[in-house]
PDB file of C-alpha atoms and ligand atoms in Angstrom:
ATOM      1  CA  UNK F1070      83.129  35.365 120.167  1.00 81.00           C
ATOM      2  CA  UNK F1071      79.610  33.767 121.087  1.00 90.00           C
ATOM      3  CA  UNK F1072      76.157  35.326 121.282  1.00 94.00           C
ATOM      4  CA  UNK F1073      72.940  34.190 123.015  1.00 94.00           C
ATOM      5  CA  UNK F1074      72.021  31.093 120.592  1.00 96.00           C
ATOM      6  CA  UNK F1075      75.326  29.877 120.208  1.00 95.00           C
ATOM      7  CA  UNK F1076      76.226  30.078 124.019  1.00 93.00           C
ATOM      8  CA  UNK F1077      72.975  28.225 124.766  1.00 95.00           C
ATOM      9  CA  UNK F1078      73.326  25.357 122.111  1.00 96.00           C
ATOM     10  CA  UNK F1079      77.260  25.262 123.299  1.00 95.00           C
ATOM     11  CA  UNK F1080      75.615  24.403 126.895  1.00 95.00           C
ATOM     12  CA  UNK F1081      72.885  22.045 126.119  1.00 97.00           C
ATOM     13  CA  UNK F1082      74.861  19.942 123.154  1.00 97.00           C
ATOM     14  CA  UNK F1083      77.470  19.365 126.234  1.00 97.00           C
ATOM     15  CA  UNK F1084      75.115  17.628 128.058  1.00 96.00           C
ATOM     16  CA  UNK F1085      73.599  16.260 125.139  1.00 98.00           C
ATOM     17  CA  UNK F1086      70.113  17.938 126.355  1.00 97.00           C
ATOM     18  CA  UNK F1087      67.631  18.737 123.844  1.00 98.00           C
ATOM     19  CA  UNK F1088      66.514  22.425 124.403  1.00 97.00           C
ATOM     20  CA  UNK F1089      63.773  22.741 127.200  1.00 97.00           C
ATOM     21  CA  UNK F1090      61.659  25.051 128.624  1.00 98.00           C
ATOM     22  CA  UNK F1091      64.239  26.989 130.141  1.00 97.00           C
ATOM     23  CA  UNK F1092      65.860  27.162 126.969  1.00 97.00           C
ATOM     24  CA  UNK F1093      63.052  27.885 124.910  1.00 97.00           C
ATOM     25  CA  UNK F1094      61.970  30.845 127.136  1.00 97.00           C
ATOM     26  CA  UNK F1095      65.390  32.319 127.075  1.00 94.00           C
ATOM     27  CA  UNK F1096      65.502  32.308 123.385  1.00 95.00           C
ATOM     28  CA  UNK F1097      62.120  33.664 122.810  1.00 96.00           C
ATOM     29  CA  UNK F1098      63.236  36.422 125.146  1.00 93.00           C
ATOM     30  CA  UNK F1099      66.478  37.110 123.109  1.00 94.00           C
ATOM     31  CA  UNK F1100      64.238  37.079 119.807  1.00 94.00           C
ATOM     32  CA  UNK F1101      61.593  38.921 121.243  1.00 93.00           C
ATOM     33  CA  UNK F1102      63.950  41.598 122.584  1.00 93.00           C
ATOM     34  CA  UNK F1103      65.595  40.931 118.548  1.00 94.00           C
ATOM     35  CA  UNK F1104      64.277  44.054 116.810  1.00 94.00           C
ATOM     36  CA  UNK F1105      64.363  46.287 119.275  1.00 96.00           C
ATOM     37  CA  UNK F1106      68.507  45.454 119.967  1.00 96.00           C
ATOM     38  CA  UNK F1107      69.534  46.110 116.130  1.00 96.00           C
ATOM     39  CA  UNK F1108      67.679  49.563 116.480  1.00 96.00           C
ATOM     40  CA  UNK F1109      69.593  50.627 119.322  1.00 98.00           C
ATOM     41  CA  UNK F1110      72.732  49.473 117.403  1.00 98.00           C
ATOM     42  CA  UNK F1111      71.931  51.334 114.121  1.00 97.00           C
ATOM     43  CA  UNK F1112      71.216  54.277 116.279  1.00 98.00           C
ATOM     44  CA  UNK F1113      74.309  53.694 118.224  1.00 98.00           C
ATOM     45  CA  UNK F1114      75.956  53.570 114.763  1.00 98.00           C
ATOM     46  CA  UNK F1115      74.466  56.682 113.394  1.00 98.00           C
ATOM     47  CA  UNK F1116      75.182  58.643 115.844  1.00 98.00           C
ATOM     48  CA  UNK F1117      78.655  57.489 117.659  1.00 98.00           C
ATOM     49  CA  UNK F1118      80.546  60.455 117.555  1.00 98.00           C
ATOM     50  CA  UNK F1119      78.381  62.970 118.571  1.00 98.00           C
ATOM     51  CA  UNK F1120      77.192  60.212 122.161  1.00 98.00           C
ATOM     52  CA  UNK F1121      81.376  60.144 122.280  1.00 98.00           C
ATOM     53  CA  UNK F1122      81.294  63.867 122.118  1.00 98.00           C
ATOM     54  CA  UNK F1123      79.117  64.799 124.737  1.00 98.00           C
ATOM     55  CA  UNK F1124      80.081  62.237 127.021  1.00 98.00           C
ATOM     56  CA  UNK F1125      83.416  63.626 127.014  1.00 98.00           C
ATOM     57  CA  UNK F1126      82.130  66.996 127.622  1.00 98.00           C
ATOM     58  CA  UNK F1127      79.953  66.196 130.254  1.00 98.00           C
ATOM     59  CA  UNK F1128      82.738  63.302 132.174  1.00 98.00           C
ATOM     60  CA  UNK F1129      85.437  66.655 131.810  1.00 98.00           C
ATOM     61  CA  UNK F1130      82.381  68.601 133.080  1.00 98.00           C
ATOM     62  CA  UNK F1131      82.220  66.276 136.191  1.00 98.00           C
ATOM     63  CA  UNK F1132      85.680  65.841 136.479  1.00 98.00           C
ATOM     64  CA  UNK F1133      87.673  68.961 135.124  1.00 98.00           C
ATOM     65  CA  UNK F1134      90.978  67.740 136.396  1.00 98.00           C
ATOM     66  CA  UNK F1135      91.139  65.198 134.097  1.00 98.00           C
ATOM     67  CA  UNK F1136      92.195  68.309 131.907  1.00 98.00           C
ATOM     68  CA  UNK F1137      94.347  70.020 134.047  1.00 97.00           C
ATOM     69  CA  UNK F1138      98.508  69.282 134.168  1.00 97.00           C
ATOM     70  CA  UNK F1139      98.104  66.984 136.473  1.00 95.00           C
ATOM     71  CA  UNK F1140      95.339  64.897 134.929  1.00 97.00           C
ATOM     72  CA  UNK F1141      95.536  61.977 133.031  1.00 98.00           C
ATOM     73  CA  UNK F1142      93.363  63.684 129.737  1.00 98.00           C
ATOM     74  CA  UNK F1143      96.072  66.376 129.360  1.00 97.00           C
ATOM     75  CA  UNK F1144      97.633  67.309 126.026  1.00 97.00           C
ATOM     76  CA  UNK F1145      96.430  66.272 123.212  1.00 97.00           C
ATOM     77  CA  UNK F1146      97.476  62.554 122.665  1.00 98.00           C
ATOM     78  CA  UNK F1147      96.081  61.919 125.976  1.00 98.00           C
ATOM     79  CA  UNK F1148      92.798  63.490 125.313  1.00 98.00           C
ATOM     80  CA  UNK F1149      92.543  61.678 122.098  1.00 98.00           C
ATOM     81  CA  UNK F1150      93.438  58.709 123.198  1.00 98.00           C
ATOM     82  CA  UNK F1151      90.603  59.345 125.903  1.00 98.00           C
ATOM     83  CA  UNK F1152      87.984  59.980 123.219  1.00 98.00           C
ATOM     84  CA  UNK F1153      89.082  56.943 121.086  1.00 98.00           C
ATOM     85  CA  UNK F1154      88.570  55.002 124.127  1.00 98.00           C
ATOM     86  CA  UNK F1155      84.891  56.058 124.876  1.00 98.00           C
ATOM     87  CA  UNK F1156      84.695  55.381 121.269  1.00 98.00           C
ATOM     88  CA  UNK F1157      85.775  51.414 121.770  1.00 98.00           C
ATOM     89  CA  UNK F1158      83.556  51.046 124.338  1.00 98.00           C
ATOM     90  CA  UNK F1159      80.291  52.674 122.671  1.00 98.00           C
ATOM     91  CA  UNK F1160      81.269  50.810 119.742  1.00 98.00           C
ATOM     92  CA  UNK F1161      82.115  47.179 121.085  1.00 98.00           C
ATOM     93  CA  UNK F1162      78.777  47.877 123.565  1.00 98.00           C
ATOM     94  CA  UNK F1163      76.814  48.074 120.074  1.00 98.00           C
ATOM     95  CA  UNK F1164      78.304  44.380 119.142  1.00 98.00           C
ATOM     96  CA  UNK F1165      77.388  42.765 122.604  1.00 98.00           C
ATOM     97  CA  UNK F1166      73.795  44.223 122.452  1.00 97.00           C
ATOM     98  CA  UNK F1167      73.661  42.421 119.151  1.00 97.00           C
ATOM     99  CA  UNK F1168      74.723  39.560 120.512  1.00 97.00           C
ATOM    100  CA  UNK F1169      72.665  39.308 123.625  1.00 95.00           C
ATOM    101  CA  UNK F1170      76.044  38.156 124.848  1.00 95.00           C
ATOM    102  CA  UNK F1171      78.830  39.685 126.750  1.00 96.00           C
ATOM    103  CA  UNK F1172      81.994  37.485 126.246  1.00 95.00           C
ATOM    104  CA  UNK F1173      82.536  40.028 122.833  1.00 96.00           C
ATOM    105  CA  UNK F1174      83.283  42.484 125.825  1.00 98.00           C
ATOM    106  CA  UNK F1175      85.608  39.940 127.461  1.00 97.00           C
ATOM    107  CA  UNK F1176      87.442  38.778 124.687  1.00 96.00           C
ATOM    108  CA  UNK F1177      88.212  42.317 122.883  1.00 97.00           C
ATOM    109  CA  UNK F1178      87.749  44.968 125.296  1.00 98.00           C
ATOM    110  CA  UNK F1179      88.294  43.647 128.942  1.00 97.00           C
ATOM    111  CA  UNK F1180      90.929  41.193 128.823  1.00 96.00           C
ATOM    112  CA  UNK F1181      94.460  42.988 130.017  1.00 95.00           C
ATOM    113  CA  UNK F1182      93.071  46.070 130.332  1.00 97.00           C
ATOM    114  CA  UNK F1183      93.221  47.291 134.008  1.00 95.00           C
ATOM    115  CA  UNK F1184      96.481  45.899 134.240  1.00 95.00           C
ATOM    116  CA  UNK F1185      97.502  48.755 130.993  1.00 97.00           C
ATOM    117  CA  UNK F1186      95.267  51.365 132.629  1.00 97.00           C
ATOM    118  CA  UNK F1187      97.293  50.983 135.978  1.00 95.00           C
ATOM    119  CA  UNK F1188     100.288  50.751 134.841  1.00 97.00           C
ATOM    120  CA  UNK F1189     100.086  54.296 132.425  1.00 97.00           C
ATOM    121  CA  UNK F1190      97.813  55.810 135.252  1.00 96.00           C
ATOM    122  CA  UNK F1191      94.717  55.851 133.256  1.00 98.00           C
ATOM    123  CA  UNK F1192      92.025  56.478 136.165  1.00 97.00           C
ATOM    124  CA  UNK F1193      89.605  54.227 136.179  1.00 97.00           C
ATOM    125  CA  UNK F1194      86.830  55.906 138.477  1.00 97.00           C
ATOM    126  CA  UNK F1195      86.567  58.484 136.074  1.00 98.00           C
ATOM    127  CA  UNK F1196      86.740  55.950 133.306  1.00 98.00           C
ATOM    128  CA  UNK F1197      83.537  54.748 134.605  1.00 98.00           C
ATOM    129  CA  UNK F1198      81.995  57.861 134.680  1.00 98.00           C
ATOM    130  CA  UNK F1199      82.306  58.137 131.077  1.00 98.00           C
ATOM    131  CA  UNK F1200      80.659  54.899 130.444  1.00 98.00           C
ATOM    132  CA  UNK F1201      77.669  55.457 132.783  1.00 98.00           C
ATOM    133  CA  UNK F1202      77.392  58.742 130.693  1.00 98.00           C
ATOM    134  CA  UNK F1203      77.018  57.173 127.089  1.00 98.00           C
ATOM    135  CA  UNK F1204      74.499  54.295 128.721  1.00 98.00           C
ATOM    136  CA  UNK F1205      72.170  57.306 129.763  1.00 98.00           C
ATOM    137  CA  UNK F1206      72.683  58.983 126.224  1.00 98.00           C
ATOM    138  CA  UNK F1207      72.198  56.125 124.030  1.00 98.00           C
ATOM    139  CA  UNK F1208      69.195  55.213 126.425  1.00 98.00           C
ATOM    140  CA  UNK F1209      67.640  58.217 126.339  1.00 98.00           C
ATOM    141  CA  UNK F1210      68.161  58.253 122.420  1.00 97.00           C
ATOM    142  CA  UNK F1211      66.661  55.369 122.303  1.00 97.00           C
ATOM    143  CA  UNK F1212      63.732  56.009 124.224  1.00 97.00           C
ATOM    144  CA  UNK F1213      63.378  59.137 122.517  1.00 96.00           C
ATOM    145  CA  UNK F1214      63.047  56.847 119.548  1.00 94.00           C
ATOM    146  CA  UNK F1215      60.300  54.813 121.013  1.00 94.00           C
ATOM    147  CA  UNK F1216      62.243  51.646 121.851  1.00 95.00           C
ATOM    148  CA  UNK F1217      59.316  50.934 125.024  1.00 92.00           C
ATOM    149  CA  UNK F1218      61.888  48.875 127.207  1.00 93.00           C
ATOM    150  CA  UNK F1219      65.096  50.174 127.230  1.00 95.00           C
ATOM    151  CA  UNK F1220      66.390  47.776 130.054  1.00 94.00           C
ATOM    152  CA  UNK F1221      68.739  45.703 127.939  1.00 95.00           C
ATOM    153  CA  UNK F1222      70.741  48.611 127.657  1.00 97.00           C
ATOM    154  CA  UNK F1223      72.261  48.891 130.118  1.00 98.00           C
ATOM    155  CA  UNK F1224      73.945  45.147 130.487  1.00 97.00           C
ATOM    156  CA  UNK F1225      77.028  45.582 128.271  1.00 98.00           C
ATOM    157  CA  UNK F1226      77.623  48.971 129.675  1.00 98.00           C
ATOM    158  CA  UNK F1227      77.209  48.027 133.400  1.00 98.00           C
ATOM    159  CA  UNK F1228      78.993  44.832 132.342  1.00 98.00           C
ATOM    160  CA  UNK F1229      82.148  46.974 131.699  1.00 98.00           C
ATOM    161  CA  UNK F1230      82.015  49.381 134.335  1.00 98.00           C
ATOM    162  CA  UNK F1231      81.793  46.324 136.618  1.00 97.00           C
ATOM    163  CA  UNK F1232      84.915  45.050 135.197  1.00 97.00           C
ATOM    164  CA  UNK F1233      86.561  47.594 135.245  1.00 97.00           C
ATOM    165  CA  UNK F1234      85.950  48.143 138.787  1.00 94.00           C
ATOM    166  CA  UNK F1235      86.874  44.850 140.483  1.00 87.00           C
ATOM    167  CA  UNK F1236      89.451  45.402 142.803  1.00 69.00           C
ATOM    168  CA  UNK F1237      92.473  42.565 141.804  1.00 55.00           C
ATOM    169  CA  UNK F1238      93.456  40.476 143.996  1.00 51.00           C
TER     170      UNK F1238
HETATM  171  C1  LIG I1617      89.307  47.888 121.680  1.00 93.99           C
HETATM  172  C2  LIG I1617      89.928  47.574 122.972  1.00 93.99           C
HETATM  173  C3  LIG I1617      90.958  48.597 123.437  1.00 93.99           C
HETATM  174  C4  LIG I1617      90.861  49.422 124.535  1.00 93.99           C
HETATM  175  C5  LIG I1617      89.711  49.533 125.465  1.00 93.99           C
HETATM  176  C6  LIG I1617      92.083  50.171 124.616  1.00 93.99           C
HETATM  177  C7  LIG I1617      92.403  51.074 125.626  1.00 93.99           C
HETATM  178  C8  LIG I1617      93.655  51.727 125.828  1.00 93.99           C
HETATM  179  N1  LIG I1617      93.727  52.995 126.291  1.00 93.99           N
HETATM  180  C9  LIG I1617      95.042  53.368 126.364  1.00 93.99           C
HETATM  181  C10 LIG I1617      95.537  54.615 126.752  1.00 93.99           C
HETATM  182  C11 LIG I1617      94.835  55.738 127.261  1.00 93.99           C
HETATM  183  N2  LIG I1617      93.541  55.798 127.686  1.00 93.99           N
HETATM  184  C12 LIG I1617      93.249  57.045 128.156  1.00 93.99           C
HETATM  185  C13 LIG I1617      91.930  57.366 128.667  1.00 93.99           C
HETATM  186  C14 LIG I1617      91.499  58.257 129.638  1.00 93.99           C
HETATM  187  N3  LIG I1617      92.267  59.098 130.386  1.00 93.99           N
HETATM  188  C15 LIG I1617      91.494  59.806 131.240  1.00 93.99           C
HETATM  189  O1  LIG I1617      91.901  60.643 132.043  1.00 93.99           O
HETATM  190  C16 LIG I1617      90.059  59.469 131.094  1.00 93.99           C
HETATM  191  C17 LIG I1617      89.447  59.058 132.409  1.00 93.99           C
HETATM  192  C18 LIG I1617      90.066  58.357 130.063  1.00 93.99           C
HETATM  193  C19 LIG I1617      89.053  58.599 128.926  1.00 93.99           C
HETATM  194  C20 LIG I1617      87.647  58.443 129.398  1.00 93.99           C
HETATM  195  C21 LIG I1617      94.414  57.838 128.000  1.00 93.99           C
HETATM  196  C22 LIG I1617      94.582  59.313 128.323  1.00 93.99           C
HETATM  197  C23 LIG I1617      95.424  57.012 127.450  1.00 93.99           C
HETATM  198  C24 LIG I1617      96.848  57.391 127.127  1.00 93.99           C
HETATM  199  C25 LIG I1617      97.667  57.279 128.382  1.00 93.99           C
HETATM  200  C26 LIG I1617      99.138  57.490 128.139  1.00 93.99           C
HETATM  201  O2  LIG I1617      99.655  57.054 127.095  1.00 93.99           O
HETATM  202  O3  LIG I1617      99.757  58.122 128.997  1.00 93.99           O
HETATM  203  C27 LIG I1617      95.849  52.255 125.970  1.00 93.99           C
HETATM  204  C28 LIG I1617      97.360  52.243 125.919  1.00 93.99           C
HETATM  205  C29 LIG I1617      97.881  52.280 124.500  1.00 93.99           C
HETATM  206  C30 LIG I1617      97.427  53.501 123.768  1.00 93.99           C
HETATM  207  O4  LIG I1617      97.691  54.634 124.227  1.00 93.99           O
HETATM  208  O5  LIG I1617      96.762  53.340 122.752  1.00 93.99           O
HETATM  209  C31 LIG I1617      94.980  51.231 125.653  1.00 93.99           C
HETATM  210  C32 LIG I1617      95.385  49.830 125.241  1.00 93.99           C
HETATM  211  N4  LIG I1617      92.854  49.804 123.557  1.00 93.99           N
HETATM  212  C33 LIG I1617      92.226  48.851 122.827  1.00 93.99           C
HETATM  213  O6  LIG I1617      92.654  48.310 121.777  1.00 93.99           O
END
């Protein structure tokens, strides 16, 4: 697991560099952008299953035959195991925001992952969906909560959905 101080020392002791400006302006950003990160995770926190909630009501909203016989949601263990997914993501998305790095995403979340989806049938549009769903919610939460620029938001989400989507070759 690395986050953004670690990953940038990591890089500059390999070239034996001492940190520069680049450097220095990267990690004033990630410091700057420091207080308003652990609010969005302690709100993330606070509030997980009631974003995992509505997200699921609004992705089986959008796509109601997730639900149906045919659809990948239905019965209960499937539905659960839907939820509890949304949950890992919302959850592991709280860690990488911490971070200010994405390769918690990569290592715990990402890795094999399409690969299991495919192979039980777990759509992954849909999938998607349900991520681009919590992003809004916990960004409007947090905007709501007067965290000014919400931008950083969105990277561990979109990071995932991006995954997710790459077609293998
Ligand atoms: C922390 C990292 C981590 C992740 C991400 C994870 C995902 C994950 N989701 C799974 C299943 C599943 N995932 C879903 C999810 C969905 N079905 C839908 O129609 C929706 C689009 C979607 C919810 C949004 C479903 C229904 C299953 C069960 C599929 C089956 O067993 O037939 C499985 C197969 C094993 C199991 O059922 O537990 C894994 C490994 N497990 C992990 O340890």
């Amino acid at each position: 697991m690395r986050d953004a101080v670690t990953n940038l020392i990591k890089s500059y002791d390999i070239s034996g560099r001492y940190l520069d400006r680049n450097a220095i302006d990267s990690l004033k950003a990630y410091f700057e952008s420091g207080t308003a990160r652990v609010a969005v995770a302690t709100m993330i926190s606070a509030n997980a299953a009631s974003i995992v909630k509505e997200a699921s009501a609004k992705l089986f909203e959008q796509v109601p035959e997730l639900l149906r016989p045919s659809g990948n949601a239905y019965t209960t263990r499937r539905y659960s195991a839907c939820l509890r997914d949304l949950d890992y993501y919302l959850r592991y998305a709280s860690y990488a925001l911490v971070a200010g790095d994405m390769n918690v995403l990569n290592e715990r979340v990402l890795q094999g992952l399409r690969e299991t989806y495919n192979s039980l049938g777990v759509p992954i549009g849909p999938t998607v969906v349900g991520i681009q769903i919590m992003k809004d919610l916990v960004k409007e939460m947090a905007s709501e909560s007067g965290v000014a620029d919400t931008s950083f938001v969105d990277e561990p989400f979109e990071h995932m959905s991006r995954d997710l989507s790459e077609v293998s070759v």
